[in-house]
Structure formats: structure tokens, C-alpha cells
Coordinates of C-alpha atoms in Angstrom, one line a residue:
X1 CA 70.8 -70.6 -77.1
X2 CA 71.3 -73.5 -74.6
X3 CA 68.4 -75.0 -72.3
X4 CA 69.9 -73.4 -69.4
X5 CA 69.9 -69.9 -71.1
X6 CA 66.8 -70.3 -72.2
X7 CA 65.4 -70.4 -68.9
X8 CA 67.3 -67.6 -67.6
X9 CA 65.4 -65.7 -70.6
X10 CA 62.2 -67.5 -69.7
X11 CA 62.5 -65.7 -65.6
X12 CA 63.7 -62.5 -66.3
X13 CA 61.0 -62.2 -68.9
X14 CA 58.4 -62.9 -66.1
X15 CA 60.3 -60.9 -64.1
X16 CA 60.3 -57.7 -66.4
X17 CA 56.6 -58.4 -67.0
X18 CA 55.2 -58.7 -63.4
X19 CA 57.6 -55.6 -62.3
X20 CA 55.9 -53.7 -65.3
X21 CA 52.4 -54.4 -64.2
X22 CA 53.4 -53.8 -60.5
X23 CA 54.3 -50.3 -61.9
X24 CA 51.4 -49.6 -63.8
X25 CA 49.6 -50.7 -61.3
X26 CA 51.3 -48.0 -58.7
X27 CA 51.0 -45.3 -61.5
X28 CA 47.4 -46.2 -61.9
X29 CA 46.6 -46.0 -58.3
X30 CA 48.6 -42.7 -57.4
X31 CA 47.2 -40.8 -60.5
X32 CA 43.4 -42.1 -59.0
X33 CA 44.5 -39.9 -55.7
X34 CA 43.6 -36.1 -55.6
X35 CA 43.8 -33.8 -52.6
X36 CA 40.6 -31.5 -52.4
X37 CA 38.7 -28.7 -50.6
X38 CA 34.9 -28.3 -49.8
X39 CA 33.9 -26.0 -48.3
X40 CA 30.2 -25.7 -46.7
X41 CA 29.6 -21.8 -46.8
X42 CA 26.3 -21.7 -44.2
X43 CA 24.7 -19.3 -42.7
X44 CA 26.6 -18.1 -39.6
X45 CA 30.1 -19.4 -40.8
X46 CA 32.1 -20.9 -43.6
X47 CA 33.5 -24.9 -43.1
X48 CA 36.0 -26.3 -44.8
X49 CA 37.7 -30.0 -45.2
X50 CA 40.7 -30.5 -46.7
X51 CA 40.9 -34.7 -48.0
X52 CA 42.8 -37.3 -50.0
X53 CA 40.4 -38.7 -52.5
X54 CA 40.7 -41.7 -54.9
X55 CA 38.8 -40.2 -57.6
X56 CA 39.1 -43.6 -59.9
X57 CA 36.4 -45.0 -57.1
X58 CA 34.6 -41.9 -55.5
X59 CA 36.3 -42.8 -51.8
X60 CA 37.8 -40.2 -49.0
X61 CA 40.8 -42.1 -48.2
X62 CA 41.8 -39.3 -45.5
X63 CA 40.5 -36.4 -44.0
X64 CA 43.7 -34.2 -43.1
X65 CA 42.1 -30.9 -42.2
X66 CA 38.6 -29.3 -41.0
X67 CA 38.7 -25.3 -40.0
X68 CA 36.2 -22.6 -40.5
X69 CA 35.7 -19.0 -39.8
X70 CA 32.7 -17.0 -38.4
X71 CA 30.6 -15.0 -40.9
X72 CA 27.4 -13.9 -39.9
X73 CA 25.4 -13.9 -43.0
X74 CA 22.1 -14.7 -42.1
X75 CA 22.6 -12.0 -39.3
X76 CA 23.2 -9.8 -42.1
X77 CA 19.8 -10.3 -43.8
X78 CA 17.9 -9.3 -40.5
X79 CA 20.1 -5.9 -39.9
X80 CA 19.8 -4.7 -43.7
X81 CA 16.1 -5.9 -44.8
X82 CA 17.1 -9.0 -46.5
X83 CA 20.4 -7.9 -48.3
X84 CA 23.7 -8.7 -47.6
X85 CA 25.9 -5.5 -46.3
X86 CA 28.8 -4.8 -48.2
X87 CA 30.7 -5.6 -44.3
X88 CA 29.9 -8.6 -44.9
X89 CA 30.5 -9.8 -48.7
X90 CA 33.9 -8.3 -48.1
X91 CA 34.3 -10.4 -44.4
X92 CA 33.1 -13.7 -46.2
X93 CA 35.2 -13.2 -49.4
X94 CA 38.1 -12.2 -46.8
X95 CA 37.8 -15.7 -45.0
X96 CA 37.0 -17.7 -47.8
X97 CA 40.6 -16.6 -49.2
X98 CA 42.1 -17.3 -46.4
X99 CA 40.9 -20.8 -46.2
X100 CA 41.8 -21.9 -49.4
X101 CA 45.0 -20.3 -48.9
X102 CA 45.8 -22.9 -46.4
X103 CA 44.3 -25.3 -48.6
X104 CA 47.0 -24.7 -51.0
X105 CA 49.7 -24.3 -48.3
X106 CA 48.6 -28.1 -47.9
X107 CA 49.0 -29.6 -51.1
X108 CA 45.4 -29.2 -51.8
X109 CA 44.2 -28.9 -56.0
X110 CA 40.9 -29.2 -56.7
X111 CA 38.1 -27.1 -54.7
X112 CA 34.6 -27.5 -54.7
X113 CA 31.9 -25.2 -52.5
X114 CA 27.7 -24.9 -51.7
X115 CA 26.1 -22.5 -50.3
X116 CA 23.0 -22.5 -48.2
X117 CA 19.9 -21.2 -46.6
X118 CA 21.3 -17.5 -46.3
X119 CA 21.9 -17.1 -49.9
X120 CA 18.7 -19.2 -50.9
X121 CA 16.6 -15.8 -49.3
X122 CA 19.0 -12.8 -50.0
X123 CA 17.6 -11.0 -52.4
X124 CA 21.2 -9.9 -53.5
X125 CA 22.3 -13.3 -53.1
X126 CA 23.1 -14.8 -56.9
X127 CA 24.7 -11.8 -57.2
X128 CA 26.9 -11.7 -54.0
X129 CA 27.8 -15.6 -55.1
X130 CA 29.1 -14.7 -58.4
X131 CA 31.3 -12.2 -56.7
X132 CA 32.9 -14.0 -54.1
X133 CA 33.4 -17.0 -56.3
X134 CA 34.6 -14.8 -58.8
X135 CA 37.3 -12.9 -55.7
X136 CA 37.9 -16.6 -54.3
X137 CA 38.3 -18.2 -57.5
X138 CA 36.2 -21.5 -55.9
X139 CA 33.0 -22.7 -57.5
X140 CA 29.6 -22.0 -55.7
X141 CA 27.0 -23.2 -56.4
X142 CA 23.2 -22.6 -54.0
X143 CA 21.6 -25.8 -53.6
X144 CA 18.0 -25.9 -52.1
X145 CA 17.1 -27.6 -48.3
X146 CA 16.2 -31.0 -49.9
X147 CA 20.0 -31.3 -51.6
X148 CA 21.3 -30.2 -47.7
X149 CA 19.7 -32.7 -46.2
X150 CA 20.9 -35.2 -48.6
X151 CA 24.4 -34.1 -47.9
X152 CA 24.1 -33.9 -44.4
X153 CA 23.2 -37.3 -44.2
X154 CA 25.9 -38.5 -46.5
X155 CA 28.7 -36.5 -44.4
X156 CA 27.7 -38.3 -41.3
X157 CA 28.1 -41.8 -42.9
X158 CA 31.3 -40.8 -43.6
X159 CA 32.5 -39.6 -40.3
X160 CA 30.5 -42.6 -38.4
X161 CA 29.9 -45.5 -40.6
X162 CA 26.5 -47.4 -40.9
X163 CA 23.9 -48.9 -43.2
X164 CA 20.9 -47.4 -44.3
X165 CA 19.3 -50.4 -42.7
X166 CA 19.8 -49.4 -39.2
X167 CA 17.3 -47.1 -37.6
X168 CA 19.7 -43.3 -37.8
X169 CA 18.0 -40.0 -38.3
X170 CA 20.4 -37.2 -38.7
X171 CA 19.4 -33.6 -37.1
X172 CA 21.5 -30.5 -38.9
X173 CA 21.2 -27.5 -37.2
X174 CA 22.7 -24.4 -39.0
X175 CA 22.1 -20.3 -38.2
X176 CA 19.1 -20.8 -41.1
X177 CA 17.8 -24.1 -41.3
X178 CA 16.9 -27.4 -39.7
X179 CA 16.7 -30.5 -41.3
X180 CA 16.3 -33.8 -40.3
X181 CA 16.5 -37.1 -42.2
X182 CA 16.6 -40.5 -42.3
X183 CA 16.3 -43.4 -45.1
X184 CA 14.3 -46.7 -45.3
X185 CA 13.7 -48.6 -48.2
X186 CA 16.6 -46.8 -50.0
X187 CA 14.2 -43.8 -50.1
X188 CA 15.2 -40.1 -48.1
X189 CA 12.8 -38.2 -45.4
X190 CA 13.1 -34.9 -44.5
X191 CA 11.7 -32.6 -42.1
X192 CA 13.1 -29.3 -43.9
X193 CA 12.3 -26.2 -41.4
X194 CA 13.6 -22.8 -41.6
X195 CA 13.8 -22.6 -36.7
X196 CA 17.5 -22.4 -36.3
X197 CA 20.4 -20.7 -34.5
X198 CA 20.2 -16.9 -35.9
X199 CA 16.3 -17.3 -36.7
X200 CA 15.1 -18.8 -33.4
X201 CA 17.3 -15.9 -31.6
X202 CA 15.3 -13.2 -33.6
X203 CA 11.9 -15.2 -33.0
X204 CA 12.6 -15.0 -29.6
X205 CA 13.9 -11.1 -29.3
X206 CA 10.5 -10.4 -30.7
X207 CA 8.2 -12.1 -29.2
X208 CA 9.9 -11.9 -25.6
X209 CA 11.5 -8.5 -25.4
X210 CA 8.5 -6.4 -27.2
X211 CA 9.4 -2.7 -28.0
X212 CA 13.2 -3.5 -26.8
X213 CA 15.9 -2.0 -29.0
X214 CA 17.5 -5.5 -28.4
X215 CA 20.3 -7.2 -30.9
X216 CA 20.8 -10.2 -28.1
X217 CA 18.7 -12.0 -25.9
X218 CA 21.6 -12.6 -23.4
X219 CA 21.3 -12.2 -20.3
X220 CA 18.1 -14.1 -21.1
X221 CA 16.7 -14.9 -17.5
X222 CA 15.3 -18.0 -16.1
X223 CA 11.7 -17.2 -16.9
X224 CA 12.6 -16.3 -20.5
X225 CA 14.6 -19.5 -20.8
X226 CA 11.3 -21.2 -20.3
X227 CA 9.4 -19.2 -22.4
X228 CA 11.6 -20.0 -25.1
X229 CA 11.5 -23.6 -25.0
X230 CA 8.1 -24.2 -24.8
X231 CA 7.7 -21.8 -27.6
X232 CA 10.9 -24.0 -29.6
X233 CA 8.7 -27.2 -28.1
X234 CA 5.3 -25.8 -30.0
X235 CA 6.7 -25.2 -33.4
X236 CA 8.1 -28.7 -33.2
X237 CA 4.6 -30.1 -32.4
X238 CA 3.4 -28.4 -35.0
X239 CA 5.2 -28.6 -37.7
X240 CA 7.7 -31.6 -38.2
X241 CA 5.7 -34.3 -39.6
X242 CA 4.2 -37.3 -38.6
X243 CA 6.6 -39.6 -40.6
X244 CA 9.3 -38.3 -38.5
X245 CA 7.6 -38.2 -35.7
X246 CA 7.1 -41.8 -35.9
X247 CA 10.4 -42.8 -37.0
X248 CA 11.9 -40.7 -34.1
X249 CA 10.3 -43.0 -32.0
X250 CA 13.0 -46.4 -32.4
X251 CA 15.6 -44.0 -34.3
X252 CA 19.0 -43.8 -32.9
X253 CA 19.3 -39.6 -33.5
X254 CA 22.8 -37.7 -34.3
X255 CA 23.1 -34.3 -34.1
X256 CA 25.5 -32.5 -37.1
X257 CA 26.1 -29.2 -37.4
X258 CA 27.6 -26.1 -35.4
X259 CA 24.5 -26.0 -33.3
X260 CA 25.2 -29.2 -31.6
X261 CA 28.6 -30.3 -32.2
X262 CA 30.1 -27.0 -31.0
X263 CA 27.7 -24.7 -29.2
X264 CA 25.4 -27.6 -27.3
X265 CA 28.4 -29.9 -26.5
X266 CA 30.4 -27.3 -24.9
X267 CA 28.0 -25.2 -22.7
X268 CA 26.3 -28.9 -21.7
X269 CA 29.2 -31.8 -21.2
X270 CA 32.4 -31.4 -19.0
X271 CA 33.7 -34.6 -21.3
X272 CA 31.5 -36.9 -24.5
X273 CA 29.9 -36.4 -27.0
X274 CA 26.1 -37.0 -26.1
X275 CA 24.1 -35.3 -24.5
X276 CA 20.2 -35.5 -22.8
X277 CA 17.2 -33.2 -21.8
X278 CA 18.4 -33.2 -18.3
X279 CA 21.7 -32.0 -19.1
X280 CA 20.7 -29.4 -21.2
X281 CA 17.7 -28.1 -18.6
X282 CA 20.6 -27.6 -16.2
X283 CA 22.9 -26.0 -18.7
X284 CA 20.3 -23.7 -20.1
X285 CA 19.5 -22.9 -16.1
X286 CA 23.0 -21.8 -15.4
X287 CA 23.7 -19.6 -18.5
X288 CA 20.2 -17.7 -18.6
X289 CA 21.9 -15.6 -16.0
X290 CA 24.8 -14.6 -18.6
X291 CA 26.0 -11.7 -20.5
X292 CA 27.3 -12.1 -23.9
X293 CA 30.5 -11.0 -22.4
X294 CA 30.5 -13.2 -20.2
X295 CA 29.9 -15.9 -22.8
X296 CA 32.6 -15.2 -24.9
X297 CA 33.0 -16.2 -28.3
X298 CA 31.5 -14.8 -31.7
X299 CA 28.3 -16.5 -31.2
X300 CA 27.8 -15.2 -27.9
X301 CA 24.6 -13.8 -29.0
X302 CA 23.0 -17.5 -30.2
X303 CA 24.6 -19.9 -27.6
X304 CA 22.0 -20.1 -24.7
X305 CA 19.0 -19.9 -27.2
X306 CA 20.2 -23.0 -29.1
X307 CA 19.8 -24.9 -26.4
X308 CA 16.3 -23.9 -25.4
X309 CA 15.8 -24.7 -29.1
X310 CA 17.1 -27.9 -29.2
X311 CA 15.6 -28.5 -25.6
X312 CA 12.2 -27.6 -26.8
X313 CA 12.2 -30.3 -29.8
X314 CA 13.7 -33.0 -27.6
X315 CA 10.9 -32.4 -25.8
X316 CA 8.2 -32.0 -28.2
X317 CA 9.4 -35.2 -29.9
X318 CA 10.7 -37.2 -27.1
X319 CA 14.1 -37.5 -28.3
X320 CA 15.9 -39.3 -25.0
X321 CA 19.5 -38.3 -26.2
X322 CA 21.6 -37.0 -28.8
X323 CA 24.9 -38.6 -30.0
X324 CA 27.0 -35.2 -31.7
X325 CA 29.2 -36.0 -34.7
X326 CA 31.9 -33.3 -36.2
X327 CA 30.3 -32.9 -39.3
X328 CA 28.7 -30.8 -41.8
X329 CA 27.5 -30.5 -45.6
X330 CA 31.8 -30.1 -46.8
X331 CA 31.9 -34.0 -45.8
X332 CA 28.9 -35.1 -47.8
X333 CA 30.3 -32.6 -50.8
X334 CA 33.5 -35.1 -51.6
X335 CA 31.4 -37.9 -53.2
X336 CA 29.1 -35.4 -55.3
X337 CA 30.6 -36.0 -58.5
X338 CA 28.7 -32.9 -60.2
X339 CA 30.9 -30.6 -57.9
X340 CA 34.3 -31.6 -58.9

């Protein structure tokens, strides 16, 4: 073989070899890259996000979907002594399916799910799971207030970057639960109360419309509106602690959740995403005079006490403002490895 062949040999050798790794390298990546579900099955409705993961280095690379559905299981455990009705297993199997059907429409493969607050209570709960995972053909697993916290928090780093060195406390708000956390020194804080959308209605049907065969508060009347905030504003005094209560005071607070991403930001704000006391005073002024017809919508029935609720603890705690974020436990569920 001559010199000059030689190094023709030499370079397409190098070639071969560096479009081989290349390859490998592309192959590596794209087989790293999965398309999956979570779905955050709550209290008053069922979330789901659909996103492109890279498995190989527990990253979202996209979030290409978000939808959810209405199911008012908490509601349920109220109306039938703490059981879930049979109206509405088959209504949350029935959306559940649907979800995932989409899921699939989209390319999605691998689904993962939690469940929260209304299962932790129902006393047919484990057994209601196992059948609507088993109808669904999703996993499901119930995972206690600490564990939602934890994923709250980890959802909202995902949708709004930042370090656990800034000063953030993240406030979820479900139809169950309430939880609010925040980390320093690499360590989580939790308040972990059970005041929320569906409960803080019923506390509020009982102890303001005594020996009234009511199932809304709505039209809930200005005096009422009152009523209920300073009643949302003592339980706050009372019972988040004092850790929080000191943290709130230089923490930058953002509210997750349907409670305040949905219902709050749209009965308070013509445009934005945050939203203070003032604003909601005025909101909850104008819509204490409403009907649930007239509020629309299949949480009607919750809308005007959430923000008496939420009011009430801004006060209570002196919370200036709250910045809402689009997010809930689903986001925080993609970089769980135990769920996938």
C-alpha cells in the first residue's frame, strides 16, 4: 500500500470511528427519552401532565400537556358518612380513563399516579384504589401529607426555577388539605393542616347556617363573608406553627394548587398572576352576593369560601401577596424514581 493510500486509510478510519460514536451517542441519548403521565388524583379533581423525560438523568425535558377533570371525592365522604358512593368510584374511574386515553393518543408510555388526603380518610378507600387502578390499569399508590408537601414543593421548582437558598415557602391548597413548606439547611418544614376547599365550606355551613338543610353556602352574604374569614383567620393563629410563622415573615410565598391558581386567580385578577389582601376583600365583597348559578362552574359551591379562607390566613399570618404558579403534586411525581 503506498504512503498516499495509506493516509486515505488512516482518515476514513477516523472517519468511520467518530461517525460510530456520533451514532452511539444519538442512540444513547434517544433511548434515555421516555414520554410519561402522572397524574395527581386529589381531593376535588384528578390532574394530569403529560412530559418528555430523560430517564438516563432524572430531567423533564418538556411538559407537552396538563388537563384534569372534576371529581368530588372528598365531597363524597361528607354526603355518605366517610365512604365513597358507588357515583363516584365509577365518575373517577370514568375520567381517569379518559385521561390516559389522551395520554396514549399522545405518544405517552409509561404512567405513574398518587393519591391524596380523600383516600388517606375513606374508610373504603384502599379498597376503592385497588379498583380503579385495577379499571384504569395506572399504578396508585396513597402517600401521607408529609410526602405531598414534599412533592408540592418539588413541582414548583420545576415550573419556576430556584435554589433552596432563597427564602420560598410554597402554600398547596387542595379540597382536603393544606400544606405549606419551605427548606433551609437542606432540611423540609411543613405546616400539614387538614382547612381546605371542600372542608372549610362544610366548617362553615355548620357553624354559620345552624339547623339549615344547606349543601352550599352560596349566596353567602356580606356578613357571612366576614364571619368566615375571621373564623379561616383564627384557625391559622392557632394552629400553623411558629417556625412558619417566622419564616413567613422574609419568605417570598407561592401559592400551588386548584385553590389559588384557578379559583382565587380568576374570581380576584382581571390579568397576572398575583394577587393581595385588598384584592381579595373586594372580590370576596362582590361575590358574597352570588348564587351558585350565578357562579358557574363545578366548584360553584367552594369558590367564594376559598377566598375567605385564604383571606383569613393572609391575614392571620401577614402574608402581603401571593405569586400563583400552575402546578400541582403530577409535576413533583416525574423525578420520584420509586413511581416509575
Amino acid at each position: 500500500m503506498s504512503i498516499k493510500n495509506k493516509h486515505i486509510y488512516l482518515i476514513l478510519s477516523f472517519v468511520i470511528l467518530g461517525l460510530s460514536s456520533s451514532c452511539s451517542s444519538v442512540v444513547k441519548k434517544e433511548s434515555c427519552l421516555v414520554k410519561r403521565a402522572a397524574f395527581d388524583i386529589g381531593s376535588g379533581s384528578t390532574k394530569m401532565t403529560l412530559a418528555k423525560v430523560n430517564k438516563c438523568e432524572n430531567k423533564i425535558v418538556e411538559v407537552f400537556f396538563e388537563d384534569q377533570s372534576a371529581v368530588a371525592y372528598k365531597q363524597s365522604l361528607y354526603d355518605n358518612g366517610n365512604k365513597f358512593s358507588d357515583k363516584v368510584i365509577r365518575e373517577g374511574i370514568s375520567e381517569l380513563k379518559e385521561l390516559k386515553e389522551t395520554a396514549v393518543e399522545l405518544g405517552v408510555t409509561e404512567f405513574s399516579a398518587l393519591a391524596t388526603q380523600a383516600f388517606r380518610e375513606a374508610s373504603n378507600g384502599a379498597d376503592t384504589l385497588e379498583k380503579i387502578s385495577k379499571q384504569s390499569g395506572i399504578n396508585i399508590r396513597v402517600i401521607n401529607q408529609e410526602l405531598e408537601a414534599k412533592f408540592g414543593y418539588l413541582g414548583a421548582k420545576i415550573k419556576h426555577p430556584f435554589t433552596d437558598d432563597e427564602d420560598i415557602l410554597i402554600w398547596d391548597i387542595g379540597g382536603g388539605s393544606m400544606q405549606m413548606t419551605f427548606v433551609e439547611d437542606g432540611k423540609y418544614f411543613h405546616y400539614l393542616g387538614n382547612l381546605a376547599s371542600v372542608s372549610f365550606k362544610e366548617t362553615v355551613l355548620k357553624s354559620l347556617f345552624k339547623n339549615k338543610k344547606r349543601t352550599s353556602p352560596n349566596p353567602l352574604g356580606k356578613l357571612n363573608a366576614k364571619k368566615a374569614t375571621a373564623l379561616a383567620k383564627f384557625f391559622a393563629k392557632a394552629n400553623v406553627p411558629s417556625n412558619v410563622k417566622e419564616y413567613l415573615k422574609k419568605a417570598r410565598v407561592f401559592g400551588i394548587g386548584g385553590v389559588h391558581y384557578h379559583s382565587l386567580r380568576n374570581q380576584a385578577l382581571k390579568k397576572g398572576h398575583i394577587y393581595n389582601q385588598t384584592q381579595l376583600r373586594v372580590a370576596l365583597n362582590k361575590r358574597a352576593r352570588l348564587s351558585d348559578r350565578s357562579i358557574g362552574g363545578k366548584y360553584a359551591s367552594t369558590d367564594v369560601t376559598n377566598i375567605a379562607l385564604v383571606l383569613g390566613y393572609m391575614s392571620a399570618l401577614q402574608i402581603r401577596k401571593v405569586e400563583t404558579l400552575n402546578v400541582n403534586m403530577s409535576h413533583g411525581l416525574f423525578l420520584d424514581n420509586e413511581s416509575w
